[in-house]
């Protein structure tokens, strides 16, 4: 039995998220079906995190075990030949015995794109949240700074989905404009040791309230210390969210990171 | 009867091009059906150029006449409410009497996107031509320089589609990398007083042969002077092409530009 680690991009628009669910088209199912066709055996794959319906990935990391002698490059080509156009396996590599994409993750980087007004950019409609008025990026960045570091992020966790601990460490939370062909959407880049359910989308929903001028940066500090989901902003739509990169210890397989 | 000019963006992926054809889903049909629902009368719209199936537009210009008292802003909102998500009217304005989007165009700017290897970027798959190896942008730019100016572009015209004259003037032909979220595709920007059928896509197909190292920049000069379609490169796929902008004389309505 060999352990593998693969890096996968996908356009989540047409999928009911990562996780296999009866009767639903999911990324996990597409990858498992491809591996079954290739190896002739039933294979279970594990992702660093279960992205929701409509969420995209540039660098999702997936682990699996397989009894195959195929070299990783051949496996990569075979999976790509057996998955739809909106999934692309960027790399397959052998991994240390016991490697597990969730358990061994040390940090994850998500990017959220906001396309602010006045005109909707058609070409980013599946990848960005359109807000029909210009947002104040400086204010959003000021509010973001408040959240960097180790905090209890309970106020930004989806209701009804409690974890044992809602303390997480945000290493980086940048808000700035990027170049996207002819448009300049706002990118919210967040890297943390782990995320609560809907945490990025709830943070973005709150930052947008600040960007619109409804609240100032100090409000975010109150939301954080209030530890109540009702204090934060709305959940930003799934389509704007992309999992960019997952980091592992150099000797992953022995790690015990707290990612989810 | 009032004359109107509107600027329209569309994602051409799901359309059989601009022009109305029996039984086909086209941009022209979508706009005409919307205007008919709004005004209660049959309205014919004219675009600066009839983009092919799969070709996109950021700033297509469309002219039409209508007997309506609706202000242009109201008309814009009403059309957007009556067209699918992949069409967006950016502006509606009244135009001088006789304004005609084809006849009065002075120049058009197209952009062609090439996403070169080794990894396919999923998120630009509907908007860029993927070539699974890196291209030499400097060589492509050198070859592009040869085509700037007034030339007979017969070698770059689709076979079987002759115009009265195949002489056109290219004002600008730039090849360079742009930022597109996390990728750096090659953009070919071309502005000319008019284009022969498939001219941009044939120019791009030829530039790609240079970028791959199959030919040097001097070869393009031979193709141009040879005046034979068979000498040029292949037609680049439609999905990479976007009509960016159409220019008109300040007092459009009295112009007589040579756009097509």
mmCIF file of N, CA, C and O in Angstrom, chain A residues 154-200:
data_model
loop_
_atom_site.group_PDB
_atom_site.id
_atom_site.type_symbol
_atom_site.label_atom_id
_atom_site.label_comp_id
_atom_site.label_asym_id
_atom_site.label_seq_id
_atom_site.Cartn_x
_atom_site.Cartn_y
_atom_site.Cartn_z
ATOM 1 N N UNK A 154 -15.679 32.606 17.722
ATOM 2 C CA UNK A 154 -17.044 32.113 17.841
ATOM 3 C C UNK A 154 -18.062 32.996 17.093
ATOM 4 O O UNK A 154 -19.017 32.506 16.515
ATOM 5 N N UNK A 155 -17.843 34.319 17.114
ATOM 6 C CA UNK A 155 -18.786 35.232 16.447
ATOM 7 C C UNK A 155 -18.826 35.043 14.939
ATOM 8 O O UNK A 155 -19.757 35.504 14.279
ATOM 9 N N UNK A 156 -17.784 34.371 14.408
ATOM 10 C CA UNK A 156 -17.718 34.191 12.957
ATOM 11 C C UNK A 156 -17.947 32.735 12.555
ATOM 12 O O UNK A 156 -17.639 32.340 11.446
ATOM 13 N N UNK A 157 -18.479 31.947 13.482
ATOM 14 C CA UNK A 157 -18.753 30.543 13.197
ATOM 15 C C UNK A 157 -20.231 30.389 12.858
ATOM 16 O O UNK A 157 -21.097 30.968 13.515
ATOM 17 N N UNK A 158 -20.530 29.559 11.834
ATOM 18 C CA UNK A 158 -21.924 29.325 11.467
ATOM 19 C C UNK A 158 -22.689 28.823 12.678
ATOM 20 O O UNK A 158 -22.193 27.993 13.436
ATOM 21 N N UNK A 159 -23.910 29.337 12.842
ATOM 22 C CA UNK A 159 -24.749 28.904 13.973
ATOM 23 C C UNK A 159 -24.995 27.403 13.862
ATOM 24 O O UNK A 159 -25.134 26.864 12.767
ATOM 25 N N UNK A 160 -25.018 26.733 14.991
ATOM 26 C CA UNK A 160 -25.333 25.311 14.997
ATOM 27 C C UNK A 160 -24.228 24.394 14.539
ATOM 28 O O UNK A 160 -24.456 23.240 14.222
ATOM 29 N N UNK A 161 -23.007 24.906 14.474
ATOM 30 C CA UNK A 161 -21.903 24.046 14.047
ATOM 31 C C UNK A 161 -20.717 24.209 14.993
ATOM 32 O O UNK A 161 -19.626 24.557 14.579
ATOM 33 N N UNK A 162 -20.928 23.974 16.283
ATOM 34 C CA UNK A 162 -19.843 24.250 17.232
ATOM 35 C C UNK A 162 -18.716 23.214 17.162
ATOM 36 O O UNK A 162 -18.953 22.040 16.939
ATOM 37 N N UNK A 163 -17.506 23.697 17.309
ATOM 38 C CA UNK A 163 -16.317 22.831 17.428
ATOM 39 C C UNK A 163 -15.981 22.732 18.907
ATOM 40 O O UNK A 163 -16.424 23.551 19.705
ATOM 41 N N UNK A 164 -15.108 21.801 19.236
ATOM 42 C CA UNK A 164 -14.663 21.705 20.619
ATOM 43 C C UNK A 164 -14.072 23.034 21.066
ATOM 44 O O UNK A 164 -14.359 23.561 22.123
ATOM 45 N N UNK A 165 -13.218 23.614 20.194
ATOM 46 C CA UNK A 165 -12.676 24.930 20.513
ATOM 47 C C UNK A 165 -12.877 25.854 19.328
ATOM 48 O O UNK A 165 -12.740 25.439 18.177
ATOM 49 N N UNK A 166 -13.234 27.083 19.592
ATOM 50 C CA UNK A 166 -13.388 28.031 18.488
ATOM 51 C C UNK A 166 -12.228 29.033 18.472
ATOM 52 O O UNK A 166 -12.329 30.105 17.896
ATOM 53 N N UNK A 167 -11.120 28.653 19.097
ATOM 54 C CA UNK A 167 -9.920 29.486 19.048
ATOM 55 C C UNK A 167 -9.090 29.092 17.825
ATOM 56 O O UNK A 167 -8.827 27.916 17.600
ATOM 57 N N UNK A 168 -8.740 30.077 17.033
ATOM 58 C CA UNK A 168 -7.899 29.840 15.866
ATOM 59 C C UNK A 168 -6.882 30.974 15.776
ATOM 60 O O UNK A 168 -7.075 32.043 16.368
ATOM 61 N N UNK A 169 -5.823 30.746 15.009
ATOM 62 C CA UNK A 169 -4.822 31.790 14.811
ATOM 63 C C UNK A 169 -4.802 32.214 13.348
ATOM 64 O O UNK A 169 -4.543 31.391 12.462
ATOM 65 N N UNK A 170 -5.093 33.481 13.112
ATOM 66 C CA UNK A 170 -4.989 34.032 11.755
ATOM 67 C C UNK A 170 -3.585 34.613 11.601
ATOM 68 O O UNK A 170 -3.196 35.528 12.329
ATOM 69 N N UNK A 171 -2.826 34.057 10.659
ATOM 70 C CA UNK A 171 -1.457 34.524 10.436
ATOM 71 C C UNK A 171 -1.428 35.759 9.543
ATOM 72 O O UNK A 171 -0.537 36.590 9.624
ATOM 73 N N UNK A 172 -2.409 35.813 8.656
ATOM 74 C CA UNK A 172 -2.381 36.864 7.634
ATOM 75 C C UNK A 172 -3.814 37.159 7.229
ATOM 76 O O UNK A 172 -4.613 36.229 7.043
ATOM 77 N N UNK A 173 -4.152 38.442 7.119
ATOM 78 C CA UNK A 173 -5.481 38.831 6.641
ATOM 79 C C UNK A 173 -5.320 40.141 5.882
ATOM 80 O O UNK A 173 -5.282 41.218 6.469
ATOM 81 N N UNK A 174 -5.143 40.011 4.570
ATOM 82 C CA UNK A 174 -4.875 41.177 3.719
ATOM 83 C C UNK A 174 -6.088 41.511 2.871
ATOM 84 O O UNK A 174 -6.715 40.619 2.303
ATOM 85 N N UNK A 175 -6.368 42.794 2.753
ATOM 86 C CA UNK A 175 -7.437 43.254 1.869
ATOM 87 C C UNK A 175 -6.812 44.211 0.864
ATOM 88 O O UNK A 175 -6.190 45.204 1.262
ATOM 89 N N UNK A 176 -6.945 43.926 -0.410
ATOM 90 C CA UNK A 176 -6.357 44.820 -1.406
ATOM 91 C C UNK A 176 -6.902 44.527 -2.782
ATOM 92 O O UNK A 176 -7.499 43.473 -3.006
ATOM 93 N N UNK A 177 -6.717 45.466 -3.694
ATOM 94 C CA UNK A 177 -7.203 45.244 -5.059
ATOM 95 C C UNK A 177 -6.181 44.442 -5.855
ATOM 96 O O UNK A 177 -4.978 44.634 -5.708
ATOM 97 N N UNK A 178 -6.691 43.534 -6.697
ATOM 98 C CA UNK A 178 -5.810 42.792 -7.594
ATOM 99 C C UNK A 178 -6.212 43.101 -9.032
ATOM 100 O O UNK A 178 -7.286 43.652 -9.282
ATOM 101 N N UNK A 179 -5.341 42.750 -9.963
ATOM 102 C CA UNK A 179 -5.649 42.910 -11.380
ATOM 103 C C UNK A 179 -6.303 41.625 -11.876
ATOM 104 O O UNK A 179 -5.750 40.531 -11.714
ATOM 105 N N UNK A 180 -7.484 41.738 -12.457
ATOM 106 C CA UNK A 180 -8.152 40.561 -12.997
ATOM 107 C C UNK A 180 -8.600 40.957 -14.393
ATOM 108 O O UNK A 180 -9.694 41.484 -14.565
ATOM 109 N N UNK A 181 -7.713 40.712 -15.357
ATOM 110 C CA UNK A 181 -7.966 41.146 -16.728
ATOM 111 C C UNK A 181 -8.202 42.658 -16.699
ATOM 112 O O UNK A 181 -7.296 43.388 -16.313
ATOM 113 N N UNK A 182 -9.367 43.158 -17.022
ATOM 114 C CA UNK A 182 -9.556 44.613 -17.072
ATOM 115 C C UNK A 182 -10.208 45.153 -15.824
ATOM 116 O O UNK A 182 -10.581 46.317 -15.783
ATOM 117 N N UNK A 183 -10.424 44.327 -14.814
ATOM 118 C CA UNK A 183 -11.101 44.807 -13.623
ATOM 119 C C UNK A 183 -10.156 44.753 -12.427
ATOM 120 O O UNK A 183 -9.103 44.138 -12.484
ATOM 121 N N UNK A 184 -10.542 45.432 -11.362
ATOM 122 C CA UNK A 184 -9.724 45.468 -10.138
ATOM 123 C C UNK A 184 -10.583 45.066 -8.945
ATOM 124 O O UNK A 184 -10.954 45.900 -8.131
ATOM 125 N N UNK A 185 -10.919 43.777 -8.830
ATOM 126 C CA UNK A 185 -11.711 43.350 -7.684
ATOM 127 C C UNK A 185 -10.899 43.431 -6.400
ATOM 128 O O UNK A 185 -9.673 43.535 -6.425
ATOM 129 N N UNK A 186 -11.604 43.386 -5.275
ATOM 130 C CA UNK A 186 -10.955 43.348 -3.967
ATOM 131 C C UNK A 186 -10.704 41.889 -3.602
ATOM 132 O O UNK A 186 -11.610 41.060 -3.695
ATOM 133 N N UNK A 187 -9.474 41.581 -3.215
ATOM 134 C CA UNK A 187 -9.155 40.232 -2.744
ATOM 135 C C UNK A 187 -8.952 40.280 -1.238
ATOM 136 O O UNK A 187 -8.241 41.137 -0.736
ATOM 137 N N UNK A 188 -9.625 39.377 -0.531
ATOM 138 C CA UNK A 188 -9.379 39.204 0.898
ATOM 139 C C UNK A 188 -8.600 37.894 1.033
ATOM 140 O O UNK A 188 -9.117 36.823 0.731
ATOM 141 N N UNK A 189 -7.330 38.009 1.436
ATOM 142 C CA UNK A 189 -6.480 36.826 1.578
ATOM 143 C C UNK A 189 -6.332 36.508 3.052
ATOM 144 O O UNK A 189 -5.871 37.346 3.823
ATOM 145 N N UNK A 190 -6.717 35.302 3.434
ATOM 146 C CA UNK A 190 -6.642 34.937 4.846
ATOM 147 C C UNK A 190 -5.938 33.594 5.006
ATOM 148 O O UNK A 190 -6.266 32.619 4.323
ATOM 149 N N UNK A 191 -4.928 33.585 5.873
ATOM 150 C CA UNK A 191 -4.219 32.348 6.167
ATOM 151 C C UNK A 191 -4.308 32.113 7.670
ATOM 152 O O UNK A 191 -4.056 33.022 8.469
ATOM 153 N N UNK A 192 -4.684 30.881 8.050
ATOM 154 C CA UNK A 192 -4.848 30.556 9.463
ATOM 155 C C UNK A 192 -4.489 29.101 9.696
ATOM 156 O O UNK A 192 -4.370 28.321 8.751
ATOM 157 N N UNK A 193 -4.347 28.747 10.972
ATOM 158 C CA UNK A 193 -4.025 27.350 11.301
ATOM 159 C C UNK A 193 -5.258 26.460 11.172
ATOM 160 O O UNK A 193 -5.149 25.235 11.199
ATOM 161 N N UNK A 194 -6.414 27.058 11.000
ATOM 162 C CA UNK A 194 -7.630 26.297 10.814
ATOM 163 C C UNK A 194 -8.795 27.267 10.769
ATOM 164 O O UNK A 194 -8.651 28.439 11.138
ATOM 165 N N UNK A 195 -9.929 26.791 10.279
ATOM 166 C CA UNK A 195 -11.089 27.677 10.132
ATOM 167 C C UNK A 195 -12.330 27.010 10.700
ATOM 168 O O UNK A 195 -12.547 25.812 10.513
ATOM 169 N N UNK A 196 -13.160 27.785 11.368
ATOM 170 C CA UNK A 196 -14.467 27.295 11.814
ATOM 171 C C UNK A 196 -15.390 27.266 10.604
ATOM 172 O O UNK A 196 -15.104 27.864 9.570
ATOM 173 N N UNK A 197 -16.528 26.588 10.764
ATOM 174 C CA UNK A 197 -17.454 26.475 9.641
ATOM 175 C C UNK A 197 -17.963 27.862 9.225
ATOM 176 O O UNK A 197 -18.461 28.628 10.051
ATOM 177 N N UNK A 198 -17.790 28.181 7.934
ATOM 178 C CA UNK A 198 -18.188 29.480 7.341
ATOM 179 C C UNK A 198 -17.392 30.673 7.868
ATOM 180 O O UNK A 198 -17.786 31.828 7.645
ATOM 181 N N UNK A 199 -16.272 30.423 8.527
ATOM 182 C CA UNK A 199 -15.530 31.521 9.153
ATOM 183 C C UNK A 199 -15.048 32.557 8.139
ATOM 184 O O UNK A 199 -15.222 33.763 8.347
ATOM 185 N N UNK A 200 -14.483 32.124 7.017
ATOM 186 C CA UNK A 200 -13.997 33.100 6.035
ATOM 187 C C UNK A 200 -15.165 33.910 5.483
ATOM 188 O O UNK A 200 -15.105 35.143 5.416
#
